[in-house]
mmCIF file of C-alpha atoms in Angstrom:
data_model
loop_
_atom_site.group_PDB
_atom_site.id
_atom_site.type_symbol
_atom_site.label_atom_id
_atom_site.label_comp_id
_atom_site.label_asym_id
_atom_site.label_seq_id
_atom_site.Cartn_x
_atom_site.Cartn_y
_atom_site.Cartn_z
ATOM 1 C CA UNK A 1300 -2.561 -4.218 -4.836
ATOM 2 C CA UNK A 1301 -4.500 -6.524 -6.443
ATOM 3 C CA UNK A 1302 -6.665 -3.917 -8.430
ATOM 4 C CA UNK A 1303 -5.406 -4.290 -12.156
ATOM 5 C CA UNK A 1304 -6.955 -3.227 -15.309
ATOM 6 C CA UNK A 1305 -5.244 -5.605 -18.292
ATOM 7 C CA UNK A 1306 -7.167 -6.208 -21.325
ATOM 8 C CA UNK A 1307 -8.241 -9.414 -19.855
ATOM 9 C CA UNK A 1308 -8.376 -11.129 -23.476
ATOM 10 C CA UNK A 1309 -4.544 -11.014 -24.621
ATOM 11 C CA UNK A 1310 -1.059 -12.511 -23.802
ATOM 12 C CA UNK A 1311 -1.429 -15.716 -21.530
ATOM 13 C CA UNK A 1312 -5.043 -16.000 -22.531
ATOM 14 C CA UNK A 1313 -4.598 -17.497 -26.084
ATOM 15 C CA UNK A 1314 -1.350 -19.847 -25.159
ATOM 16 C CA UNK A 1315 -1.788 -23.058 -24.746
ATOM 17 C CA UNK A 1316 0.384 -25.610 -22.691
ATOM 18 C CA UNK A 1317 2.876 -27.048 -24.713
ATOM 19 C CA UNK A 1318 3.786 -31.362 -23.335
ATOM 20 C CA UNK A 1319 6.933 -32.806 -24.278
ATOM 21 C CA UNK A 1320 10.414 -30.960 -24.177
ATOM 22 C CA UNK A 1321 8.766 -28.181 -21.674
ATOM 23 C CA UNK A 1322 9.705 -28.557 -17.679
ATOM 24 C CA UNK A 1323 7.428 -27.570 -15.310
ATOM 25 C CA UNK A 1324 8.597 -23.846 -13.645
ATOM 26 C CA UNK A 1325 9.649 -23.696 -10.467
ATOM 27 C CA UNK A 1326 11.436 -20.400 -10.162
ATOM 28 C CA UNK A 1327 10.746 -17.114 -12.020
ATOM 29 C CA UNK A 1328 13.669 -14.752 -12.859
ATOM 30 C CA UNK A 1329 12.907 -10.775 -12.733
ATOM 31 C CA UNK A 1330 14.389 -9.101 -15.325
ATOM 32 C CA UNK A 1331 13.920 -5.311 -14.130
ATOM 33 C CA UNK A 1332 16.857 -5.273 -12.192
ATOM 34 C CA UNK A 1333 20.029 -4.144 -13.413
ATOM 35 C CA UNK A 1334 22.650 -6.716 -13.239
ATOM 36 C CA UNK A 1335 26.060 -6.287 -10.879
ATOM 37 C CA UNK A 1336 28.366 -4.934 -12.987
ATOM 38 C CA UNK A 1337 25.889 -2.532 -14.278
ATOM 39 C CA UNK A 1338 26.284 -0.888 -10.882
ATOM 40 C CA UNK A 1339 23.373 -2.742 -8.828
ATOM 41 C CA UNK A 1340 25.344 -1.974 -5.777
ATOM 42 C CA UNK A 1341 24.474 1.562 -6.507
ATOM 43 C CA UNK A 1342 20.526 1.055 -5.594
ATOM 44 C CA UNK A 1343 21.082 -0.823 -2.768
ATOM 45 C CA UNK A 1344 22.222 1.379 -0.518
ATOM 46 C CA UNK A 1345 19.520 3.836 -1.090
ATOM 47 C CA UNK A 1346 16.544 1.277 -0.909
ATOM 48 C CA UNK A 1347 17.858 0.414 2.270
ATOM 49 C CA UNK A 1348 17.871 3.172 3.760
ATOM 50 C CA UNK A 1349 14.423 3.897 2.434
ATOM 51 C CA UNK A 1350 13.673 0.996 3.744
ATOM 52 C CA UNK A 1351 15.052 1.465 6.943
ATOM 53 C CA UNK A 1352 13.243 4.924 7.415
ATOM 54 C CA UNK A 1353 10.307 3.266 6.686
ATOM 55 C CA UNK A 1354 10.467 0.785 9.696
ATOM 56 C CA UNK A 1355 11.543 3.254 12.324
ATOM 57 C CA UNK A 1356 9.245 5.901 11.137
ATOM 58 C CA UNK A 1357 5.975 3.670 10.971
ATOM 59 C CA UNK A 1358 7.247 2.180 14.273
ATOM 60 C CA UNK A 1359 7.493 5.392 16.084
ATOM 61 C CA UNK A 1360 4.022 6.241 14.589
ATOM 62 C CA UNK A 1361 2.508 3.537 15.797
ATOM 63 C CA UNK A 1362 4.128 3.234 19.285
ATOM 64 C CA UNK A 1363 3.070 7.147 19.476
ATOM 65 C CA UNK A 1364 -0.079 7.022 19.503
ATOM 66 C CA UNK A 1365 -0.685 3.272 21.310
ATOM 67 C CA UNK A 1366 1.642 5.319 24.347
ATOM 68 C CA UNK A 1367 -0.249 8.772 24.283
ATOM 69 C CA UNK A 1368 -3.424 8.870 25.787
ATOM 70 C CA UNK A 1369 -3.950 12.228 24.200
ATOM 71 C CA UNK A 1370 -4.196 10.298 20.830
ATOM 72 C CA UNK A 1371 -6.341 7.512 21.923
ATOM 73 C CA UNK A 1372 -9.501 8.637 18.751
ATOM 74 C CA UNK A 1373 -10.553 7.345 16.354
ATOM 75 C CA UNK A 1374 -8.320 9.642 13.629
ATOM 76 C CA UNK A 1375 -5.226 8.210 15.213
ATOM 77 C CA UNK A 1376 -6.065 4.792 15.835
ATOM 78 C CA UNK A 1377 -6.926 4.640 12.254
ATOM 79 C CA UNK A 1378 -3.604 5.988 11.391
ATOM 80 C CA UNK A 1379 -1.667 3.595 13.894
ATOM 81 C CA UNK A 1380 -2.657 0.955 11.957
ATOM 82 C CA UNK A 1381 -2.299 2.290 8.608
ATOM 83 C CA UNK A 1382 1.701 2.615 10.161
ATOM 84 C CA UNK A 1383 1.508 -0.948 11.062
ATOM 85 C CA UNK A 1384 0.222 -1.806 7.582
ATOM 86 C CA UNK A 1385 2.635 -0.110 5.816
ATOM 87 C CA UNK A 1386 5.393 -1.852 7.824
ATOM 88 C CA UNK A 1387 4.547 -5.041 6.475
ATOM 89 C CA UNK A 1388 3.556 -4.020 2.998
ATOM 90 C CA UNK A 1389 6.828 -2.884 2.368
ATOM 91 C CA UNK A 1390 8.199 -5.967 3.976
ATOM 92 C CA UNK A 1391 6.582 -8.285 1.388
ATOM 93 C CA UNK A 1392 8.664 -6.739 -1.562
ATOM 94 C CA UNK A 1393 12.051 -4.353 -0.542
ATOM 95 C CA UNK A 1394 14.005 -7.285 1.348
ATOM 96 C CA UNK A 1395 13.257 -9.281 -1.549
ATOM 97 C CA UNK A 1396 14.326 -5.911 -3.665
ATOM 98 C CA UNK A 1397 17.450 -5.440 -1.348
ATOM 99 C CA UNK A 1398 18.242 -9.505 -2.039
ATOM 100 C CA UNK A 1399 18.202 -9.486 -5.888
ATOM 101 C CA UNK A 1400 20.171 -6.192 -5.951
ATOM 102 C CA UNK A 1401 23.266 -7.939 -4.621
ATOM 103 C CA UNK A 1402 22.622 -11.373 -6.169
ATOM 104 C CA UNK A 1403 24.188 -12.802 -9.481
ATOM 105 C CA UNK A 1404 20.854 -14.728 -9.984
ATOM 106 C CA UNK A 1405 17.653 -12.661 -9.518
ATOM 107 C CA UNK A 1406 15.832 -15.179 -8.823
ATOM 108 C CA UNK A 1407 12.664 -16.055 -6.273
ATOM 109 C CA UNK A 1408 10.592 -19.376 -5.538
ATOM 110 C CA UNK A 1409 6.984 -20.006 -7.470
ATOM 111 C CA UNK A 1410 5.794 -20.634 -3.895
ATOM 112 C CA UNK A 1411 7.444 -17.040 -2.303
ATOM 113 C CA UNK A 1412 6.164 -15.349 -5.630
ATOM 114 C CA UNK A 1413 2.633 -16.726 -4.587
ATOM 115 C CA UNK A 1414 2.984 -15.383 -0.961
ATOM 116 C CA UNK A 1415 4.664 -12.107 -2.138
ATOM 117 C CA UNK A 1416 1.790 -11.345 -4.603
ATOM 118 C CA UNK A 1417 -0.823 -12.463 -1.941
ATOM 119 C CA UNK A 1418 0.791 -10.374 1.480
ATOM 120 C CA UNK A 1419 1.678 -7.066 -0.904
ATOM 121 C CA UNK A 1420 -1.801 -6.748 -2.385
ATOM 122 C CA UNK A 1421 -3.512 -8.063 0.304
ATOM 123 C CA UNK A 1422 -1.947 -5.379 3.033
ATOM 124 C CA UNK A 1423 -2.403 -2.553 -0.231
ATOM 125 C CA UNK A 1424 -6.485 -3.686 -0.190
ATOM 126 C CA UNK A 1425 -6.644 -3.359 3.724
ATOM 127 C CA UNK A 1426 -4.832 0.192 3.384
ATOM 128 C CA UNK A 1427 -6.689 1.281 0.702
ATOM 129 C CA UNK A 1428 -10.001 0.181 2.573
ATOM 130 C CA UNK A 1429 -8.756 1.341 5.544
ATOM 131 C CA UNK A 1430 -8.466 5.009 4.161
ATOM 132 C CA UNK A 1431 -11.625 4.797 3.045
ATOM 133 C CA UNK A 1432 -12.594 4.322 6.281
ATOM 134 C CA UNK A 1433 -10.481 7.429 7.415
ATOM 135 C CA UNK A 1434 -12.123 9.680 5.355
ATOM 136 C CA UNK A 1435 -15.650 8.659 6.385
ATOM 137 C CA UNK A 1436 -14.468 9.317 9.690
ATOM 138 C CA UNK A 1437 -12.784 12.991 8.706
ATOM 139 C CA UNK A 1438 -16.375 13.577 6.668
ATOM 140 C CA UNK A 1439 -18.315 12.797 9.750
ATOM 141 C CA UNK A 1440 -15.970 14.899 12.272
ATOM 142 C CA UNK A 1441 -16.207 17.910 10.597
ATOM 143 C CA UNK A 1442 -19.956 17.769 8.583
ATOM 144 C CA UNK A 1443 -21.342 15.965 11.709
ATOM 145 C CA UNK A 1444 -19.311 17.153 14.645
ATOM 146 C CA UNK A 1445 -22.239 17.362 17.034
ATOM 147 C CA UNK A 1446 -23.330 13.755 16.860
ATOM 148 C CA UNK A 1447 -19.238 12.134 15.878
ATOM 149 C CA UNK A 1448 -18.961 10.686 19.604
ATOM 150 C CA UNK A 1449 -22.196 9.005 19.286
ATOM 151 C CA UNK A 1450 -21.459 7.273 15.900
ATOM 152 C CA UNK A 1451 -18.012 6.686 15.752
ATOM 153 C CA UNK A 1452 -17.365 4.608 19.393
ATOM 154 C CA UNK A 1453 -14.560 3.003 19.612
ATOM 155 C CA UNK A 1454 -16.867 -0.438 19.283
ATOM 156 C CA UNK A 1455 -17.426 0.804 15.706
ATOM 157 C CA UNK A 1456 -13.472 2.126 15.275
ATOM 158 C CA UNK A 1457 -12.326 -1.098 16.121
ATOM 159 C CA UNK A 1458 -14.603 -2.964 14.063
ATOM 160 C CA UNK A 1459 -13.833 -1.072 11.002
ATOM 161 C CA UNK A 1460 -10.296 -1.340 11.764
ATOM 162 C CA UNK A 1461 -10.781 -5.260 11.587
ATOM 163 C CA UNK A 1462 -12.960 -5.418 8.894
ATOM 164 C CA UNK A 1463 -10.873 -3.536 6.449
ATOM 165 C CA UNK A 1464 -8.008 -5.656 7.405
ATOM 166 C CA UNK A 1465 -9.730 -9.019 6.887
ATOM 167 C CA UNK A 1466 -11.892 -7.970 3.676
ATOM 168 C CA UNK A 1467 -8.362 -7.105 2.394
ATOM 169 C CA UNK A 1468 -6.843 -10.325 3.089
ATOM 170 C CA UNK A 1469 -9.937 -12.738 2.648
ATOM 171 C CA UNK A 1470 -10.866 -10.990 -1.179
ATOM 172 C CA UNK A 1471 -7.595 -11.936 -2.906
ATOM 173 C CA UNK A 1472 -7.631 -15.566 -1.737
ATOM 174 C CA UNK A 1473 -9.414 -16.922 -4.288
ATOM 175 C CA UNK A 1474 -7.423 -15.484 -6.828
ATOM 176 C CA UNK A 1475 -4.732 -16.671 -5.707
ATOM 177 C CA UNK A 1476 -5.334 -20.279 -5.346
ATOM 178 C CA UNK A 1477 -6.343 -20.257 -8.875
ATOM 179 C CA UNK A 1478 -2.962 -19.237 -9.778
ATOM 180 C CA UNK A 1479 -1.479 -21.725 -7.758
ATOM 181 C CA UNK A 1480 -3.237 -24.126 -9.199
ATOM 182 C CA UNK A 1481 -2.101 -23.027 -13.878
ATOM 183 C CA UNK A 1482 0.125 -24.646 -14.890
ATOM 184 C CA UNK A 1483 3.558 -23.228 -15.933
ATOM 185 C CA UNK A 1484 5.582 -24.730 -18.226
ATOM 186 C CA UNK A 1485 7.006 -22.057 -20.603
ATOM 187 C CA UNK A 1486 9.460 -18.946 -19.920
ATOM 188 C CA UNK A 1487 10.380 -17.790 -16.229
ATOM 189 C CA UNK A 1488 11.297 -14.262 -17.058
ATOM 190 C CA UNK A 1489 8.904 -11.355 -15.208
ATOM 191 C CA UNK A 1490 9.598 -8.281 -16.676
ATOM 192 C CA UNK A 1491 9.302 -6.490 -12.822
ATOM 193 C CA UNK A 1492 10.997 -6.383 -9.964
ATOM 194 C CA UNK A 1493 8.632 -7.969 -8.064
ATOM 195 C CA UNK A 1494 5.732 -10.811 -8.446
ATOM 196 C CA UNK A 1495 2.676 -9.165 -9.865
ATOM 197 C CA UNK A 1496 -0.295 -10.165 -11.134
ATOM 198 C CA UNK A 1497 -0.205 -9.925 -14.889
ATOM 199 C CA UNK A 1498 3.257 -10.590 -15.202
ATOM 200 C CA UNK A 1499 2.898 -13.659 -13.528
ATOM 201 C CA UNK A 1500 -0.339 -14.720 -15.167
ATOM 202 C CA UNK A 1501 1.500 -13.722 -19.079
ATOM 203 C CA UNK A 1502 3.726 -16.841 -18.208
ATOM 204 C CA UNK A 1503 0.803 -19.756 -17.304
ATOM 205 C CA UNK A 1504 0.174 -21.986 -20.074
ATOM 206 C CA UNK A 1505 -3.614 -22.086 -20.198
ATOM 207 C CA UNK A 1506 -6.340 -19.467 -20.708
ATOM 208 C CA UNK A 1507 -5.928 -17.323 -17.599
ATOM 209 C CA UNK A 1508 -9.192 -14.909 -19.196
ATOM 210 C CA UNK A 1509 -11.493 -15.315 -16.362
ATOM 211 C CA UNK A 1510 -9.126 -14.276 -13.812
ATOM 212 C CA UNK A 1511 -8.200 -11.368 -15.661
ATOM 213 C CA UNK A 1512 -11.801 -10.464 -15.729
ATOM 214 C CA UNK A 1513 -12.211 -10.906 -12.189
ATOM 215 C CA UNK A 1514 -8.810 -8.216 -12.171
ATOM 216 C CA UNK A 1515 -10.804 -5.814 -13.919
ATOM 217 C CA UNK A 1516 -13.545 -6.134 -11.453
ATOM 218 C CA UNK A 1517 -11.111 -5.005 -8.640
ATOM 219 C CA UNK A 1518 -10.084 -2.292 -11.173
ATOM 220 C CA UNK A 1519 -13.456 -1.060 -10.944
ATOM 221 C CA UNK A 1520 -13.352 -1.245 -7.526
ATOM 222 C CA UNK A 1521 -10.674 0.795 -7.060
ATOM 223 C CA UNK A 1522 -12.366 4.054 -9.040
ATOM 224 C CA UNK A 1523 -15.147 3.209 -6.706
ATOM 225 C CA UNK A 1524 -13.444 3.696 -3.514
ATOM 226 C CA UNK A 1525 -11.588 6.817 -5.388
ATOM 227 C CA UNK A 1526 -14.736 8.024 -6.086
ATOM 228 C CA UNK A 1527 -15.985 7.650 -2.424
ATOM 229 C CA UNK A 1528 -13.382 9.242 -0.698
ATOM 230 C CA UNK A 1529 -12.885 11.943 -3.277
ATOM 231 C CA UNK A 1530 -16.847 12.580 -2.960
ATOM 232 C CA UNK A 1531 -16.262 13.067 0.675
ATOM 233 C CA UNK A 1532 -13.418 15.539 0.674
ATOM 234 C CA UNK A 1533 -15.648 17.636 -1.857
ATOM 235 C CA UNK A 1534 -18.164 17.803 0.849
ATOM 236 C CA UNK A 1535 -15.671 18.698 3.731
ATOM 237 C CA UNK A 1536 -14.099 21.340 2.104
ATOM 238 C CA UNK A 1537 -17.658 22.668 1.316
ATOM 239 C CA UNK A 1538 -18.071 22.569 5.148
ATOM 240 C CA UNK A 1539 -15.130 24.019 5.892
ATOM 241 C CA UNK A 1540 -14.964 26.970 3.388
ATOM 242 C CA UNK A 1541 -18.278 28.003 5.523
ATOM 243 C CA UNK A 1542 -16.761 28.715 8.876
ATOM 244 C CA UNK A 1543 -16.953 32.270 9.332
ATOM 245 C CA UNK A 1544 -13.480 32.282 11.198
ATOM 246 C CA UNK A 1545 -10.298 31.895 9.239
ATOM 247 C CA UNK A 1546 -8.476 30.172 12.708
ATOM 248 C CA UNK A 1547 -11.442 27.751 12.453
ATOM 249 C CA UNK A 1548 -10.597 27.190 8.543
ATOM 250 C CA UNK A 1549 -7.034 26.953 9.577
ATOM 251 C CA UNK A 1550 -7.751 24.047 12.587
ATOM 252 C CA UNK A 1551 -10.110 21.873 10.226
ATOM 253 C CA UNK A 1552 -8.647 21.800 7.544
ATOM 254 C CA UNK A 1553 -5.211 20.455 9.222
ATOM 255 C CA UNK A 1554 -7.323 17.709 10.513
ATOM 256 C CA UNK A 1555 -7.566 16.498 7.047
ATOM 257 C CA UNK A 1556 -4.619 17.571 5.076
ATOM 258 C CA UNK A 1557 -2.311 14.830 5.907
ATOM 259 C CA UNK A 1558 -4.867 12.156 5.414
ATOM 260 C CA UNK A 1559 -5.868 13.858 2.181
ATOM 261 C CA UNK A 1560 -2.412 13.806 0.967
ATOM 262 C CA UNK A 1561 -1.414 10.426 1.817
ATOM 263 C CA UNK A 1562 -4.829 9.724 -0.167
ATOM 264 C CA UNK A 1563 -3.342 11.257 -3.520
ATOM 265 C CA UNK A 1564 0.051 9.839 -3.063
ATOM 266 C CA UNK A 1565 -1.745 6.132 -2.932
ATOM 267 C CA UNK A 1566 -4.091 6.188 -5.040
ATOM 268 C CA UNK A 1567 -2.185 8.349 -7.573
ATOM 269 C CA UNK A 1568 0.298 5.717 -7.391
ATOM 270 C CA UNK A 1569 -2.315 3.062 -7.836
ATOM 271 C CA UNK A 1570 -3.338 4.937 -10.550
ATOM 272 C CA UNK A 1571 -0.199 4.929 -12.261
ATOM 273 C CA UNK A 1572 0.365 1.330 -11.400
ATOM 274 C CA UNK A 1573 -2.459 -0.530 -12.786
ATOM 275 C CA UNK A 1574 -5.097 1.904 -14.422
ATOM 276 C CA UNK A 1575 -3.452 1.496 -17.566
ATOM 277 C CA UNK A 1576 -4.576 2.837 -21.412
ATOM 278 C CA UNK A 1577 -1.716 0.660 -22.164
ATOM 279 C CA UNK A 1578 -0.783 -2.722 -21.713
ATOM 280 C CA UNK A 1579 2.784 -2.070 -22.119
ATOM 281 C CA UNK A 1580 5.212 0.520 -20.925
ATOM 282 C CA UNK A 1581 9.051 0.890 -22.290
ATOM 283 C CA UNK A 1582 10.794 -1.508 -19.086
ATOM 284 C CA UNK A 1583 12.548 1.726 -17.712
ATOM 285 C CA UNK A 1584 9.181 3.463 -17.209
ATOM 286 C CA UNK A 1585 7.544 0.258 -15.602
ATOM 287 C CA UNK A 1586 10.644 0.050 -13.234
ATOM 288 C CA UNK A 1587 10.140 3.377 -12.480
ATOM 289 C CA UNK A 1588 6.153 2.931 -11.740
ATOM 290 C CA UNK A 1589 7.056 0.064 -9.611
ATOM 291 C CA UNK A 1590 9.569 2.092 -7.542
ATOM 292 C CA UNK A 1591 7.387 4.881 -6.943
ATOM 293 C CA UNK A 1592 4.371 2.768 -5.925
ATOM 294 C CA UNK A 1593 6.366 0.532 -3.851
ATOM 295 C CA UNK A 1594 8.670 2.604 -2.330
ATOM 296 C CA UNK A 1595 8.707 5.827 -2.613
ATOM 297 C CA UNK A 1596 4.847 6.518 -1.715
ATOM 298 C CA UNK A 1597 5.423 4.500 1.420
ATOM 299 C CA UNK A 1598 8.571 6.604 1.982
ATOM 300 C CA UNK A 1599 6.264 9.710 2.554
ATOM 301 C CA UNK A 1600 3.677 8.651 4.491
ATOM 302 C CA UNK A 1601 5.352 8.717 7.844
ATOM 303 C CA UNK A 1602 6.632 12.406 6.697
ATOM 304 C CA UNK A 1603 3.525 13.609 6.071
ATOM 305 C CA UNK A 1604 1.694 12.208 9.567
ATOM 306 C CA UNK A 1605 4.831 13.335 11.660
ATOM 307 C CA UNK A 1606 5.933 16.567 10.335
ATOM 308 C CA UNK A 1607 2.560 18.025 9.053
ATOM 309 C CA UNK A 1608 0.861 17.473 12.524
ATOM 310 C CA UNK A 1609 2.005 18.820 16.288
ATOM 311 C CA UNK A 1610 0.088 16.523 18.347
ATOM 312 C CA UNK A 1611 2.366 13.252 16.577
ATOM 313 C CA UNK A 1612 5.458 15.421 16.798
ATOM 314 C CA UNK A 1613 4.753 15.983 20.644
ATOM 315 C CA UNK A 1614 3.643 12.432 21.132
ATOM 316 C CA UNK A 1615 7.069 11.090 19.175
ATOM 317 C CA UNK A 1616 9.064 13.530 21.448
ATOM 318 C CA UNK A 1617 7.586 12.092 24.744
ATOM 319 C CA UNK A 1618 8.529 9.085 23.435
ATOM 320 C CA UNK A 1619 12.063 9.556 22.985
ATOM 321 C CA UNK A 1620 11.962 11.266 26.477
ATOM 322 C CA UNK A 1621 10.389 7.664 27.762
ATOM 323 C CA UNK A 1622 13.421 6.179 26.209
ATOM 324 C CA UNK A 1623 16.142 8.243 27.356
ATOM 325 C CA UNK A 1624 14.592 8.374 31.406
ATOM 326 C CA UNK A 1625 14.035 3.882 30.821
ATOM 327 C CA UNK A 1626 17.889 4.481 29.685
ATOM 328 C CA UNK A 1627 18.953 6.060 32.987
ATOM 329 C CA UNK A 1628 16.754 4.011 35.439
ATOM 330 C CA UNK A 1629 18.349 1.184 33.473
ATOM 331 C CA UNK A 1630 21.577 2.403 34.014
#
């Protein structure tokens, strides 16, 4: 994600590039890993098959409801693509994890720490737009159920499926050609396991100050779309607590109960991530942040929209029946 919340006056801000005996950086080392005789082998087997789970699961998700015609609305569309979007979010940063685990030298490119930073947050602003999106849609289903054909056609679904995908990717841009463009010249080290933001920036050798502001900005921007989608729920479950019926209770609220968990998990994670009160955490803690917010809330996601919700589960069973019957004929 690109939303960050620094104190945009401190670290890289007040150094100033050194000329003479310093080279210019063209690698960065990550320093939250542990190192192979310290038993890196350990994680990697693990995060892969996290990883791994990940793929398939999103993939089935998304191949679910493009196949099933009973899940061709705007609830499942939207989380099709959130599938697809967490496929590639993940991509940007675990095979890059998986690579440094087993490596002597952990170790990436200032060019593929540029592209990692922009492809991870980028793909975290669409999904976090895009579930914005999701629970407009749940607030207008169930508070406007009479008129939700008329407003949300699938015209308007798939332009707000677009839209939150290129806003994501078009409003970190900027930022990141500015950081292409600072000069580094001092130490490599990010204290991360993967290219972030202020780590990155804490090694430039100018005044980085009015990115960081621009950091906070998106910082602000994430308790706004909290805000919005939190705002919403409050008004559903308003709505719903007022059906007389406690089957009609029952059926509305498991309309939004996956999509209201995968909410918490994200933005809670977010949170956790870059809504700090601190600049600093002890290394182990940050590690651990990291984990959680780039692998672990992913990890869920496809457990929560496949287990917690019959019409996937039926939709991923045809599928497997497509499979096996393609198998035969094939055969």
């Amino acid at each position: 994600m690109c939303w960050t919340m620094p104190s945009p006056f401190t670290g890289s801000s007040t150094r100033n590039m050194e000329s003479g005996n310093q080279s210019t950086v063209t690698e960065f080392i990550f320093t939250g890993f542990p190192q192979l005789q310290d038993g890196s082998l350990l994680y990697f087997f693990p995060l892969l098959f996290i990883y791994t789970f990940i793929i398939i699961g999103n993939l089935l998700i998304f191949s679910a409801v493009r196949l099933d015609t009973h899940l061709h609305n705007p609830m499942y569309n939207f989380i099709s693509i959130f599938s697809f979007l967490e496929i590639w979010y993940t991509t940007a940063t675990i095979p890059k994890m998986l690579s440094n685990l087993i490596s002597e030298k952990k170790a990436i490119s200032m060019t593929g720490c540029l592209l990692q930073m922009y492809f991870f947050h980028s793909l975290g602003n669409s999904e976090g737009i895009l579930l914005t999106t999701m629970a407009i849609d749940r607030y207008v289903a169930i508070c406007n159920p009479l008129r939700y054909q008329m407003i949300m056609t699938p015209r308007l679904c798939a332009q707000l499926s677009v839209g939150s995908c290129l806003f994501g990717f078009l409003v970190l841009l900027p930022e990141i050609v500015m950081i292409s463009t600072l000069p580094f010249c001092g130490p490599n080290k990010i204290h991360q396991i993967f290219c972030d933001l202020v780590p990155v920036l804490s090694l430039a050798c100018t005044d980085t100050s009015m990115i960081l502001i621009e950091d906070v900005i998106h910082a602000v921007t994430i308790i706004i779309t909290f805000l919005i989608i939190a705002l919403s729920y409050v008004r559903i479950v308003t709505v719903i607590l007022r059906i007389p019926s406690s089957e009609g209770r029952q059926k509305a609220f498991s309309t939004c109960a996956g999509h209201l968990m995968v909410f918490l998990i994200f933005f809670g994670s977010v949170s956790l991530m870059y809504l700090r009160f601190s600049d600093t955490y002890p290394p182990v803690l940050d590690t651990a942040i990291a984990l959680m917010f780039t692998v672990l809330a992913p990890f869920f996601n496809p457990l929560i929209y496949s287990l917690r919700n019959k019409d996937m589960n039926n939709a991923i069973k045809k599928l497997f029946c497509l499979q096996k019957v393609l198998n035969k004929s094939g055969g």
